[in-house]
């Protein structure tokens, strides 16, 4: 790997680890935090739905900002927005605020995450191409998944232990501080390589141009479209499945105050993410096509989610959580590499933001639906419904696999071989 490309990869891994560490400090306790503030399951997951609604509303505009003004600027805006919204969350908890206050701040929190989605991945891919990287994108994404998993493990366990030793608000305060440190790191280390921010005098005209071009290379392009249309079902279930684990496992254990266990549960998912990132390159050696890996992983993870509801025993659920997380982590780098092999450089951040938007839109509907199911029928039934929702993604994944056999560009992006090089960026229009 060229030294300049290695520096890009190191910067990406450092920012990914700090960003995930900050985020994961509250992942193990967030649902408990909302319930402790006086919300019921429906309200807690409806607040989460407003978070994902914020991502839906702001996803494409922030992606366009990244394509117009730079990925570095977008990343730094994300750290500041998340820091402020996280501290507002802590304030609402102290005030035992009403649902609509939670909804508003949750949407603002969603805005913060949209500055990252698309922009960070686009920055990495463009910078690697610019610095002469000739290896597999899957490998770099897998490394990112590994360091993120380690950071998530640390943050989740730490957040749970800190909450139990102090109170539920302290992890949110620490999260805000680490996000400010991440801002300084991004300001110091990130540079927009292989990408020149637009300098047009009429930004709205430029936004319209990029948006239209992104639709052309995204939803109107079948190999990308079918993968993107599977996102609402997979992401919506992932949001609910992860956050409902916290009260579900405490209920199975019979101790509603075991906050440390909630953090450890999230850490188990993080450990599976690390293992999945390590497995991703090896899995790629066993299959000829990326879309085959995506279909098989989706099918097996759907079965794992269903078994979490069918066998409501603590250790059984833990086992199926590990399996679900392992499958999701192992297939994510494959999905990222496939999509990036199909998207031109100029529209990369916006198209990837479209993908995140569709995933978030699923969370807007699925989370409160499953939260209501948990209130009425209990958590096991809600996990069975989750499996049903995720199964709806299978036809789209199969359609993407069929399309990759007839489209030359998709066939190249779908192929896995030991000597594969990532697709070269297309010249700017």
XYZ file of N, CA and C in Angstrom, residues 9 12-13 16 121 124 128 133 136-150 270-284 290 328-337:
147
model
N -5.995 5.589 5.145
C -6.633 4.496 5.874
C -6.520 4.688 7.382
N -8.946 7.329 8.519
C -10.299 6.766 8.495
C -10.542 5.893 9.729
N -9.594 5.023 10.041
C -9.763 4.118 11.183
C -9.784 4.884 12.497
N -13.157 6.708 12.697
C -14.216 5.718 12.910
C -14.235 5.245 14.358
N -17.708 7.715 3.979
C -17.394 6.635 3.053
C -16.887 7.195 1.719
N -13.297 8.438 2.038
C -12.330 7.342 2.054
C -12.075 6.801 0.652
N -8.542 7.139 -1.324
C -7.764 5.939 -1.639
C -7.450 5.859 -3.125
N -4.228 3.547 -4.275
C -4.544 2.259 -3.651
C -5.086 1.298 -4.699
N -8.380 -4.304 -2.402
C -9.823 -4.470 -2.304
C -10.424 -3.447 -1.345
N -11.521 -2.835 -1.758
C -12.248 -1.952 -0.843
C -12.841 -2.737 0.317
N -13.262 -3.981 0.053
C -13.834 -4.813 1.119
C -12.894 -4.887 2.320
N -11.595 -5.001 2.032
C -10.605 -5.152 3.101
C -10.539 -3.907 3.978
N -10.549 -2.733 3.367
C -10.493 -1.489 4.143
C -11.769 -1.311 4.957
N -12.915 -1.568 4.331
C -14.174 -1.454 5.057
C -14.229 -2.455 6.215
N -13.678 -3.648 5.999
C -13.651 -4.648 7.073
C -12.791 -4.174 8.236
N -11.644 -3.553 7.927
C -10.805 -3.006 8.997
C -11.560 -1.918 9.772
N -12.294 -1.080 9.036
C -13.106 -0.067 9.706
C -14.132 -0.689 10.624
N -14.711 -1.787 10.181
C -15.689 -2.477 11.000
C -15.057 -3.060 12.255
N -13.838 -3.553 12.114
C -13.140 -4.136 13.262
C -12.849 -3.064 14.314
N -12.242 -1.940 13.898
C -11.916 -0.903 14.886
C -13.184 -0.284 15.462
N -14.235 -0.178 14.645
C -15.500 0.341 15.160
C -16.092 -0.629 16.173
N -15.948 -1.927 15.898
C -16.451 -2.922 16.843
C -15.719 -2.870 18.172
N -14.395 -2.692 18.113
C -13.620 -2.568 19.354
C -14.039 -1.317 20.120
N -20.937 -5.711 19.662
C -19.689 -5.125 19.162
C -18.643 -6.201 18.920
N -18.542 -7.164 19.837
C -17.590 -8.260 19.657
C -17.899 -9.063 18.409
N -19.197 -9.295 18.179
C -19.603 -10.003 16.962
C -19.266 -9.175 15.728
N -19.340 -7.845 15.860
C -19.000 -6.965 14.739
C -17.514 -7.076 14.402
N -16.675 -7.136 15.428
C -15.237 -7.308 15.196
C -14.978 -8.635 14.483
N -15.607 -9.702 14.997
C -15.422 -11.020 14.382
C -15.939 -11.031 12.945
N -17.086 -10.363 12.715
C -17.633 -10.299 11.371
C -16.722 -9.559 10.416
N -16.102 -8.470 10.892
C -15.155 -7.742 10.058
C -13.947 -8.600 9.708
N -13.500 -9.435 10.650
C -12.379 -10.327 10.372
C -12.765 -11.437 9.400
N -14.024 -11.858 9.485
C -14.487 -12.945 8.625
C -14.760 -12.493 7.193
N -15.077 -11.200 7.024
C -15.510 -10.716 5.708
C -14.532 -11.081 4.584
N -13.206 -10.846 4.725
C -12.297 -11.224 3.635
C -12.292 -12.726 3.373
N -12.419 -13.528 4.444
C -12.411 -14.986 4.272
C -13.683 -15.470 3.592
N -14.804 -14.833 3.943
C -16.056 -15.186 3.287
C -15.972 -14.887 1.799
N -15.317 -13.768 1.473
C -15.153 -13.407 0.076
C -14.365 -14.434 -0.720
N -20.594 -11.128 -4.777
C -20.971 -10.375 -3.583
C -22.472 -10.501 -3.301
N -24.637 -9.782 10.157
C -24.768 -8.400 9.684
C -23.406 -7.768 9.460
N -22.483 -8.014 10.408
C -21.149 -7.416 10.310
C -20.347 -8.000 9.150
N -20.505 -9.290 8.899
C -19.740 -9.929 7.838
C -20.199 -9.500 6.449
N -21.478 -9.157 6.320
C -22.001 -8.779 5.003
C -21.906 -7.283 4.719
N -21.768 -6.452 5.739
C -21.757 -5.010 5.524
C -20.605 -4.533 4.643
N -19.344 -4.956 4.870
C -18.265 -4.513 3.973
C -18.490 -4.956 2.525
N -19.104 -6.111 2.349
C -19.400 -6.613 1.003
C -20.404 -5.693 0.318
N -21.427 -5.311 1.045
C -22.448 -4.401 0.507
C -21.838 -3.047 0.150
N -20.991 -2.524 1.028
C -20.352 -1.232 0.791
C -19.485 -1.269 -0.463
N -18.695 -2.328 -0.604
C -17.811 -2.437 -1.759
C -18.623 -2.557 -3.051
